[in-house]
Amino acid sequence: MSEIGLADSPVGEGRTLPPIAKPVRNALVDGPILRTLLSLAWPNIIANTAGTCVVIAETSYIGRLGIEALAAMALVFPLVILTMTMSGGAMGGGVASAIARALGAGDTERASTLATHALLIALLFGATFMIGMLVFGPALLEVLGGRGAVLSHATAYLQIFFGGAILPWLMNSMAGILRGTGNMKLPSFMILSSAVLQIVLGGTLSLGLGLGMRGVAAGALLAFCVSISVMGWYLFSGRARVRPKLRGLKISRAMFADILKVGAIACFSPLQSVLSIAIFTHMLASFGTAVLAGYGIGARLEFMVTTVAFSVGMASVPMVGMAIGAERIVRARRIAWTAGLVSFASVGALSTLIAIVPQLWVDIFTQDESARSAGRHYLQVAAPMYAFIGLAISMYFSSQGAARVIGPVLAQTVRLVFIAAGGSYLLSHAATEGDFFMLAASSMVLLGVLTLATVMLIRWGPKPAAALELRPAVLAAELGSGAQIPPSPHVG
């Protein structure tokens, strides 16, 4: 600076320069990982625990309808879980990932357009589930081993629940949009409220009004309607960080692709998980109603304790997604490892406790001693291995945030093949129910180890070619315009 410049400068007159404004910090991108992860996860844990209470309550009052109704719920449960996990954990995770990556890159307009495309996807997939299950569902239940009164109860539930299949898809897509912005509290509060309504309405309609299994399903759909109304109002009123764009919207293949490249591939994971449960259900049906009911009780514990991993994993999606969008790859991986460790340890502690004293769980649902015995046996063998399911779930969600979900899906494929092959071998050798329980436990360990390996091996950052193309510009910025920059082999 010249002497004249110094004389005219405010500093030269003894005054100080105005302070430089600090950039706005985003806790999801800049905050401490564990504390931020737990702050996002705790609303999910409370809400998903409430969802588990729904499963307990439903199983409890379904048990009052008789052991046939309890076995029917074990039969239809995989199909219901498929719908909820596909719409929530898989496609909902894909929605959250796409929006988080857009916001991480600072593109709010794109995030708003993605939100609208997410709702269109929900309508399409929900209608597909509705038509498919109403047409083919009863035959599928029969293939799974449903007979007589058990099949009748299961069909009654299926016809009502899947007649409104669009509702859970819309609800979970709206929740995914909000979670992608880092808002975990509203979706979690609505899940909590929905859980309370489901318990009250389901119990009233099934037992109080005598609608049986149809009443349980109708109670769930009515509760979903309330959640959709509140989240829809919040999104379209402009109170959320993104507002689904309607005016001037142009349908874009690129927007669909950004969601579906994660969500559609991720849907294969719950599909394969449910197929694994369905295979076990089919194989165990040959051991009788009591064993089938006992296995169903044990499977519900898996659903309950892994909601902790589900909650932590969902919290990692916007954190990983925004880190990827901001090109902070090392931070994204640290988030994934932290979430995985928290999930493995917490799920392992809870499930091992139940394995030691399985009657704490089993005796809630039935007074039939043969069903209790089968449930206790299954939990003693398989429950400690739920920790590996928790690890796999967490890694699956973190991979969604990074838009690199193919590895965890392929790990689920290997588990499915392992179960199918192992189950066929056991059936041909007149194995006992305990042998099948051991097969289930082994498959859980396999899934957890393989999912962790795929996340470790798959690249999350930009491709090497892309990094080399960016290198001259980066070096020029760092060294100045007069710097000598070595040529890149990818630049002509």
Coordinates of C-alpha atoms in Angstrom, one line a residue:
M1 CA 0.0 0.0 0.0
S2 CA 1.3 3.5 -0.8
E3 CA 1.9 6.2 1.8
I4 CA -1.1 8.1 0.5
G5 CA -3.2 5.0 0.9
L6 CA -2.0 4.7 4.5
A7 CA -2.8 8.3 5.3
D8 CA -6.3 7.9 3.9
S9 CA -6.8 4.6 5.7
P10 CA -9.1 4.5 8.8
V11 CA -6.4 2.5 10.5
G12 CA -3.9 5.3 9.8
E13 CA -6.3 7.6 11.7
G14 CA -6.1 5.4 14.8
R15 CA -9.4 3.7 14.1
T16 CA -9.9 -0.1 14.0
L17 CA -11.3 -2.0 11.1
P18 CA -14.8 -3.4 11.5
P19 CA -14.8 -7.0 12.7
I20 CA -15.0 -9.7 10.1
A21 CA -18.4 -11.5 10.4
K22 CA -18.0 -15.2 11.3
P23 CA -19.4 -17.7 8.9
V24 CA -22.6 -19.3 10.1
R25 CA -21.8 -22.7 11.5
N26 CA -23.8 -25.8 10.7
A27 CA -23.6 -28.3 13.6
L28 CA -24.2 -31.2 11.1
V29 CA -21.1 -30.2 9.1
D30 CA -18.9 -28.6 11.8
G31 CA -20.1 -29.8 15.2
P32 CA -18.5 -32.5 17.3
I33 CA -19.5 -35.8 15.8
L34 CA -20.7 -37.9 18.8
R35 CA -22.5 -35.1 20.5
T36 CA -24.3 -34.0 17.3
L37 CA -25.1 -37.6 16.4
L38 CA -26.7 -38.3 19.8
S39 CA -28.6 -35.0 19.8
L40 CA -30.1 -36.1 16.5
A41 CA -30.7 -39.7 17.5
W42 CA -32.4 -39.3 20.8
P43 CA -35.8 -38.0 19.4
N44 CA -35.6 -41.0 17.0
I45 CA -35.0 -43.4 19.8
I46 CA -38.0 -42.1 21.8
A47 CA -40.2 -42.2 18.7
N48 CA -39.1 -45.6 17.6
T49 CA -39.3 -47.0 21.1
A50 CA -42.9 -45.9 21.0
G51 CA -43.3 -47.7 17.7
T52 CA -42.0 -50.8 19.4
C53 CA -44.6 -50.3 22.1
V54 CA -47.2 -50.5 19.3
V55 CA -45.8 -53.9 18.3
I56 CA -45.9 -55.1 21.9
A57 CA -49.4 -53.8 22.4
E58 CA -50.7 -55.2 19.2
T59 CA -49.2 -58.6 19.9
S60 CA -50.7 -58.5 23.4
Y61 CA -54.2 -57.8 22.4
I62 CA -54.0 -60.0 19.3
G63 CA -53.0 -62.8 21.7
R64 CA -56.4 -62.3 23.3
L65 CA -58.0 -63.2 20.0
G66 CA -56.4 -66.6 20.3
I67 CA -53.2 -68.4 19.3
E68 CA -54.4 -68.6 15.6
A69 CA -54.5 -64.8 15.5
L70 CA -51.0 -64.6 17.1
A71 CA -49.7 -67.0 14.4
A72 CA -51.5 -65.0 11.7
M73 CA -49.7 -61.8 12.8
A74 CA -46.3 -63.7 12.6
L75 CA -47.4 -64.6 9.1
V76 CA -48.3 -61.1 7.9
F77 CA -45.7 -59.3 9.9
P78 CA -42.9 -59.6 7.3
L79 CA -45.2 -57.9 4.7
V80 CA -46.0 -55.0 7.0
I81 CA -42.4 -54.6 7.9
L82 CA -41.4 -54.7 4.2
T83 CA -43.8 -51.7 3.6
M84 CA -42.7 -49.7 6.5
T85 CA -38.9 -50.3 6.1
M86 CA -39.0 -49.7 2.3
S87 CA -41.0 -46.5 2.6
G88 CA -39.1 -45.3 5.8
G89 CA -35.6 -46.7 6.0
A90 CA -34.9 -47.3 2.3
M91 CA -36.7 -44.7 0.2
G92 CA -37.1 -42.3 3.1
G93 CA -33.3 -42.6 3.6
G94 CA -32.8 -41.9 -0.1
V95 CA -34.9 -38.8 0.1
A96 CA -33.1 -37.6 3.2
S97 CA -29.7 -38.3 1.6
A98 CA -30.5 -36.4 -1.6
I99 CA -31.8 -33.4 0.3
A100 CA -28.9 -33.4 2.7
R101 CA -26.4 -33.5 -0.1
A102 CA -28.1 -30.6 -1.8
L103 CA -28.2 -28.5 1.3
G104 CA -24.6 -29.4 2.1
A105 CA -23.6 -28.0 -1.3
G106 CA -25.7 -24.8 -0.5
D107 CA -28.4 -25.5 -3.1
T108 CA -31.7 -24.9 -1.4
E109 CA -33.7 -24.6 -4.6
R110 CA -32.6 -28.1 -5.7
A111 CA -33.6 -29.4 -2.2
S112 CA -37.1 -28.0 -2.6
T113 CA -37.5 -29.5 -6.0
L114 CA -36.2 -32.9 -4.7
A115 CA -38.9 -32.7 -2.0
T116 CA -41.7 -32.6 -4.5
H117 CA -40.3 -35.4 -6.6
A118 CA -40.0 -37.5 -3.3
L119 CA -43.8 -37.1 -2.8
L120 CA -44.5 -38.2 -6.3
I121 CA -42.3 -41.3 -5.8
A122 CA -44.3 -42.0 -2.6
L123 CA -47.6 -41.9 -4.4
L124 CA -46.4 -44.2 -7.2
F125 CA -44.8 -46.8 -4.9
G126 CA -47.7 -46.7 -2.5
A127 CA -50.2 -47.4 -5.3
T128 CA -48.0 -50.3 -6.5
F129 CA -48.0 -51.9 -3.1
M130 CA -51.7 -51.4 -2.7
I131 CA -52.6 -53.1 -6.0
G132 CA -49.9 -55.8 -5.7
M133 CA -50.9 -56.9 -2.2
L134 CA -54.6 -56.8 -2.7
V135 CA -54.3 -58.9 -5.8
F136 CA -51.5 -61.3 -4.8
G137 CA -51.3 -61.0 -1.0
P138 CA -53.7 -63.8 0.0
A139 CA -52.0 -66.3 -2.3
L140 CA -48.6 -65.2 -0.9
L141 CA -49.8 -65.8 2.7
E142 CA -50.8 -69.3 1.7
V143 CA -47.4 -69.9 0.1
L144 CA -45.8 -68.8 3.4
G145 CA -47.7 -71.6 5.2
G146 CA -51.0 -70.0 6.2
R147 CA -53.9 -72.5 6.6
G148 CA -57.4 -72.4 8.0
A149 CA -58.1 -69.9 10.7
V150 CA -54.5 -68.6 10.6
L151 CA -54.8 -67.7 6.9
S152 CA -58.3 -66.1 7.5
H153 CA -57.0 -63.8 10.2
A154 CA -53.9 -62.8 8.2
T155 CA -55.9 -62.1 5.1
A156 CA -58.3 -59.9 7.0
Y157 CA -55.4 -57.8 8.3
L158 CA -53.7 -57.6 4.9
Q159 CA -56.8 -56.4 3.0
I160 CA -57.4 -53.4 5.3
F161 CA -53.8 -52.4 5.8
F162 CA -52.7 -52.6 2.2
G163 CA -55.9 -51.0 1.0
G164 CA -54.4 -47.8 2.4
A165 CA -50.8 -48.6 1.5
I166 CA -50.3 -45.1 0.1
L167 CA -50.5 -43.6 3.6
P168 CA -47.4 -45.1 5.1
W169 CA -45.4 -44.2 1.9
L170 CA -46.5 -40.5 2.1
M171 CA -45.9 -40.3 5.8
N172 CA -42.4 -41.7 5.6
S173 CA -41.5 -39.6 2.6
M174 CA -42.5 -36.4 4.4
A175 CA -40.4 -37.6 7.4
G176 CA -37.5 -38.2 5.1
I177 CA -37.7 -34.7 3.7
L178 CA -37.6 -33.2 7.2
R179 CA -34.8 -35.5 8.3
G180 CA -32.7 -34.5 5.3
T181 CA -32.8 -30.9 6.6
G182 CA -31.6 -32.1 10.0
N183 CA -35.1 -31.8 11.7
M184 CA -35.5 -35.0 13.6
K185 CA -37.8 -33.7 16.3
L186 CA -41.0 -33.2 14.3
P187 CA -41.0 -36.6 12.5
S188 CA -40.1 -38.3 15.8
F189 CA -42.9 -36.4 17.6
M190 CA -45.4 -37.5 15.0
I191 CA -44.2 -41.1 15.2
L192 CA -44.7 -40.9 19.0
S193 CA -48.2 -39.5 18.6
S194 CA -49.0 -42.0 15.9
A195 CA -47.9 -44.8 18.2
V196 CA -50.2 -43.7 21.0
L197 CA -53.1 -43.4 18.5
Q198 CA -52.4 -46.8 17.1
I199 CA -52.5 -48.4 20.5
V200 CA -55.8 -46.7 21.4
L201 CA -57.5 -47.1 18.1
G202 CA -56.3 -50.6 17.3
G203 CA -57.3 -51.9 20.7
T204 CA -60.7 -50.2 20.6
L205 CA -61.5 -51.3 17.1
S206 CA -60.2 -54.9 17.4
L207 CA -61.4 -55.8 20.9
G208 CA -63.9 -53.0 21.9
L209 CA -65.9 -53.1 18.6
G210 CA -65.1 -56.7 17.8
L211 CA -63.5 -56.0 14.4
G212 CA -60.6 -58.4 15.2
M213 CA -57.6 -58.2 12.9
R214 CA -59.3 -55.7 10.6
G215 CA -59.6 -53.3 13.6
V216 CA -55.9 -53.5 14.3
A217 CA -55.0 -52.6 10.7
A218 CA -57.6 -49.8 10.5
G219 CA -56.2 -48.2 13.7
A220 CA -52.8 -48.0 12.1
L221 CA -54.1 -46.3 9.0
L222 CA -56.1 -43.7 11.0
A223 CA -52.9 -42.9 13.0
F224 CA -50.9 -42.4 9.8
C225 CA -53.5 -39.9 8.5
V226 CA -52.9 -37.7 11.5
S227 CA -49.1 -37.7 11.0
I228 CA -49.5 -36.9 7.3
S229 CA -51.8 -33.9 8.0
V230 CA -49.4 -32.3 10.5
M231 CA -46.1 -32.9 8.6
G232 CA -47.8 -31.8 5.3
W233 CA -49.0 -28.6 6.9
Y234 CA -45.5 -27.9 8.3
L235 CA -43.8 -28.5 4.9
F236 CA -46.2 -26.6 2.7
S237 CA -46.6 -23.7 5.1
G238 CA -42.9 -22.8 4.6
R239 CA -41.9 -23.5 8.2
A240 CA -39.4 -26.2 7.2
R241 CA -36.0 -25.5 5.8
V242 CA -37.2 -26.7 2.4
R243 CA -40.7 -26.2 0.9
P244 CA -41.9 -28.7 -1.7
K245 CA -42.0 -26.8 -5.0
L246 CA -45.4 -26.8 -6.8
R247 CA -45.6 -23.6 -8.8
G248 CA -43.6 -23.8 -12.0
L249 CA -42.5 -27.4 -11.2
K250 CA -40.9 -29.3 -14.1
I251 CA -40.7 -33.0 -13.7
S252 CA -37.0 -33.9 -13.9
R253 CA -35.5 -37.3 -14.5
A254 CA -32.3 -36.0 -12.8
M255 CA -34.2 -35.3 -9.6
F256 CA -35.9 -38.8 -9.6
A257 CA -32.5 -40.3 -10.4
D258 CA -30.8 -38.5 -7.4
I259 CA -33.3 -40.0 -5.0
L260 CA -33.7 -43.4 -6.7
K261 CA -30.0 -44.1 -7.1
V262 CA -30.0 -44.4 -3.3
G263 CA -33.6 -45.2 -2.4
A264 CA -34.4 -47.8 -5.1
I265 CA -31.2 -49.7 -4.5
A266 CA -31.7 -49.4 -0.8
C267 CA -35.2 -51.0 -1.1
F268 CA -33.5 -54.3 -2.0
S269 CA -32.1 -54.5 1.6
P270 CA -35.4 -54.6 3.4
L271 CA -36.8 -56.8 0.7
Q272 CA -34.1 -59.3 1.2
S273 CA -34.4 -59.0 5.0
V274 CA -38.1 -59.8 4.8
L275 CA -37.4 -62.6 2.4
S276 CA -35.0 -64.0 5.0
I277 CA -37.8 -63.8 7.6
A278 CA -40.3 -65.3 5.2
I279 CA -38.0 -68.3 4.5
F280 CA -37.7 -68.9 8.3
T281 CA -41.4 -68.5 8.7
H282 CA -42.1 -71.0 6.0
M283 CA -39.6 -73.5 7.3
L284 CA -40.7 -73.2 10.9
A285 CA -44.4 -73.5 10.0
S286 CA -43.7 -77.2 9.5
F287 CA -42.9 -77.5 13.3
G288 CA -46.4 -76.4 14.2
T289 CA -48.3 -73.3 15.4
A290 CA -46.6 -73.0 18.7
V291 CA -43.1 -72.9 17.3
L292 CA -44.2 -70.4 14.6
A293 CA -45.8 -68.2 17.3
G294 CA -42.6 -68.5 19.5
Y295 CA -40.4 -67.4 16.6
G296 CA -42.7 -64.5 15.9
I297 CA -42.3 -63.3 19.5
G298 CA -38.5 -63.6 19.2
A299 CA -38.5 -61.7 15.8
R300 CA -40.4 -58.9 17.5
L301 CA -37.6 -58.4 20.0
E302 CA -35.2 -58.1 17.1
F303 CA -37.4 -55.4 15.7
M304 CA -37.5 -53.6 19.1
V305 CA -33.8 -53.6 20.0
T306 CA -32.6 -52.7 16.5
T307 CA -34.7 -49.6 16.6
V308 CA -31.8 -48.1 18.5
A309 CA -29.5 -48.8 15.5
F310 CA -32.2 -47.6 13.2
S311 CA -32.5 -44.3 15.2
V312 CA -28.7 -43.7 15.3
G313 CA -28.4 -44.7 11.6
M314 CA -31.2 -42.3 10.5
A315 CA -29.4 -39.5 12.5
S316 CA -26.2 -40.3 10.5
V317 CA -27.9 -39.8 7.1
P318 CA -28.1 -36.0 7.1
M319 CA -24.7 -35.7 8.9
V320 CA -22.9 -37.9 6.3
G321 CA -24.9 -36.4 3.4
M322 CA -24.1 -32.8 4.3
A323 CA -20.4 -33.7 4.8
I324 CA -20.3 -35.4 1.4
G325 CA -22.1 -32.4 -0.2
A326 CA -19.5 -30.1 1.5
E327 CA -16.7 -32.5 0.2
R328 CA -15.6 -33.4 3.7
I329 CA -15.0 -37.1 3.1
V330 CA -12.9 -37.9 6.2
R331 CA -15.5 -36.4 8.5
A332 CA -18.2 -38.4 6.7
R333 CA -16.4 -41.7 7.4
R334 CA -15.8 -40.7 11.1
I335 CA -19.5 -40.2 11.4
A336 CA -20.2 -43.7 10.0
W337 CA -17.7 -45.4 12.4
T338 CA -19.1 -43.5 15.4
A339 CA -22.7 -44.5 14.5
G340 CA -21.6 -48.1 13.9
L341 CA -19.9 -48.4 17.3
V342 CA -22.8 -46.8 19.2
S343 CA -25.3 -49.1 17.4
F344 CA -23.3 -52.3 18.0
A345 CA -22.7 -51.7 21.7
S346 CA -26.2 -50.5 22.6
V347 CA -28.0 -53.3 20.7
G348 CA -25.7 -55.9 21.9
A349 CA -26.2 -54.9 25.6
L350 CA -30.0 -54.9 25.3
S351 CA -30.3 -58.2 23.4
T352 CA -27.8 -60.0 25.6
L353 CA -29.7 -59.1 28.7
I354 CA -32.9 -60.5 27.2
A355 CA -31.0 -63.7 26.1
I356 CA -30.0 -64.2 29.8
V357 CA -33.6 -63.8 31.0
P358 CA -35.8 -64.4 28.0
Q359 CA -39.0 -64.8 30.0
L360 CA -39.0 -61.1 30.6
W361 CA -40.0 -60.7 27.0
V362 CA -41.7 -64.0 26.0
D363 CA -44.2 -64.1 28.9
I364 CA -45.7 -60.7 27.9
F365 CA -47.4 -62.2 24.8
T366 CA -48.8 -65.6 25.5
Q367 CA -49.8 -68.1 28.2
D368 CA -49.3 -71.1 25.9
E369 CA -46.3 -73.0 27.4
S370 CA -45.2 -74.6 24.2
A371 CA -45.0 -71.2 22.5
R372 CA -43.2 -69.8 25.5
S373 CA -40.7 -72.6 25.3
A374 CA -40.0 -72.0 21.6
G375 CA -39.6 -68.2 22.1
R376 CA -37.2 -68.7 25.0
H377 CA -35.1 -71.1 23.0
Y378 CA -34.9 -68.8 20.0
L379 CA -33.9 -65.8 22.1
Q380 CA -31.2 -67.7 24.0
V381 CA -29.6 -68.7 20.7
A382 CA -30.1 -65.7 18.5
A383 CA -30.6 -62.6 20.6
P384 CA -26.9 -61.9 21.4
M385 CA -26.2 -61.8 17.7
Y386 CA -28.7 -58.9 17.2
A387 CA -25.6 -56.6 17.8
F388 CA -24.4 -57.5 14.3
I389 CA -27.8 -56.6 12.9
G390 CA -27.5 -53.3 14.6
L391 CA -24.0 -52.7 13.1
A392 CA -25.3 -53.6 9.7
I393 CA -28.3 -51.2 10.0
S394 CA -26.1 -48.3 11.0
M395 CA -23.6 -48.9 8.2
Y396 CA -26.5 -49.2 5.7
F397 CA -27.9 -45.8 6.7
S398 CA -24.4 -44.1 6.7
S399 CA -23.9 -45.5 3.2
Q400 CA -27.2 -43.9 2.1
G401 CA -25.9 -40.6 3.3
A402 CA -22.8 -41.1 1.1
A403 CA -25.0 -42.3 -1.9
R404 CA -22.9 -45.6 -1.8
V405 CA -25.5 -48.1 -0.7
I406 CA -24.8 -51.0 -3.1
G407 CA -22.3 -52.6 -0.7
P408 CA -24.7 -53.1 2.2
V409 CA -27.4 -54.3 -0.2
L410 CA -25.0 -57.0 -1.6
A411 CA -24.1 -58.0 1.9
Q412 CA -27.8 -58.6 2.5
T413 CA -27.9 -60.7 -0.7
V414 CA -25.2 -62.9 0.6
R415 CA -27.1 -63.4 3.9
L416 CA -30.2 -64.4 2.0
V417 CA -28.4 -67.0 -0.1
F418 CA -26.7 -68.3 3.1
I419 CA -30.1 -68.7 4.8
A420 CA -31.8 -70.3 1.7
A421 CA -28.9 -72.8 1.2
G422 CA -28.5 -73.5 4.9
G423 CA -32.3 -73.9 5.3
S424 CA -32.5 -76.4 2.4
Y425 CA -29.7 -78.4 3.9
L426 CA -31.3 -78.5 7.3
L427 CA -34.7 -79.5 5.9
S428 CA -33.1 -82.4 3.9
H429 CA -31.4 -83.7 7.1
A430 CA -34.4 -83.6 9.4
A431 CA -33.0 -80.9 11.6
T432 CA -34.6 -79.6 14.8
E433 CA -36.0 -76.2 15.4
G434 CA -32.8 -75.4 17.4
D435 CA -30.7 -76.0 14.2
F436 CA -32.7 -73.4 12.4
F437 CA -32.3 -70.9 15.3
M438 CA -28.5 -71.4 15.0
L439 CA -28.7 -70.7 11.3
A440 CA -30.5 -67.5 12.0
A441 CA -27.8 -66.4 14.5
S442 CA -25.0 -67.3 12.1
S443 CA -26.6 -65.2 9.3
M444 CA -26.7 -62.2 11.6
V445 CA -23.0 -62.3 12.2
L446 CA -22.3 -62.8 8.5
L447 CA -24.4 -59.7 7.6
G448 CA -22.7 -57.5 10.2
V449 CA -19.2 -58.4 9.2
L450 CA -19.8 -58.2 5.4
T451 CA -21.6 -54.8 5.7
L452 CA -18.8 -53.3 7.7
A453 CA -16.3 -54.7 5.1
T454 CA -18.1 -53.1 2.2
V455 CA -18.2 -49.7 3.8
M456 CA -14.5 -49.9 4.5
L457 CA -13.6 -50.9 0.9
I458 CA -16.0 -48.7 -1.1
R459 CA -14.7 -45.2 -2.0
W460 CA -16.9 -42.4 -0.7
G461 CA -14.9 -39.5 -2.2
P462 CA -14.7 -38.3 -5.8
K463 CA -13.2 -40.5 -8.4
P464 CA -9.5 -40.2 -8.9
A465 CA -10.0 -38.8 -12.4
A466 CA -12.3 -36.0 -11.0
A467 CA -9.7 -35.2 -8.3
L468 CA -6.9 -34.9 -10.9
E469 CA -9.0 -32.6 -13.1
L470 CA -9.6 -30.3 -10.1
R471 CA -6.0 -30.3 -9.1
P472 CA -4.7 -27.4 -11.3
A473 CA -7.4 -25.0 -10.2
V474 CA -6.8 -25.9 -6.5
L475 CA -3.0 -25.5 -6.8
A476 CA -3.4 -22.2 -8.6
A477 CA -5.5 -20.9 -5.8
E478 CA -3.0 -22.1 -3.2
L479 CA 0.2 -21.0 -4.9
G480 CA -0.9 -17.9 -6.8
S481 CA -1.1 -17.1 -10.5
G482 CA 2.7 -17.3 -11.0
A483 CA 3.0 -20.8 -9.7
Q484 CA 4.3 -23.6 -11.9
I485 CA 1.7 -26.3 -12.0
P486 CA 2.6 -29.8 -13.2
P487 CA 0.3 -30.9 -16.0
S488 CA -2.4 -33.5 -15.3
P489 CA -2.5 -36.6 -17.4
H490 CA -6.3 -36.2 -17.6
V491 CA -6.1 -32.7 -19.1
G492 CA -5.5 -32.4 -22.8

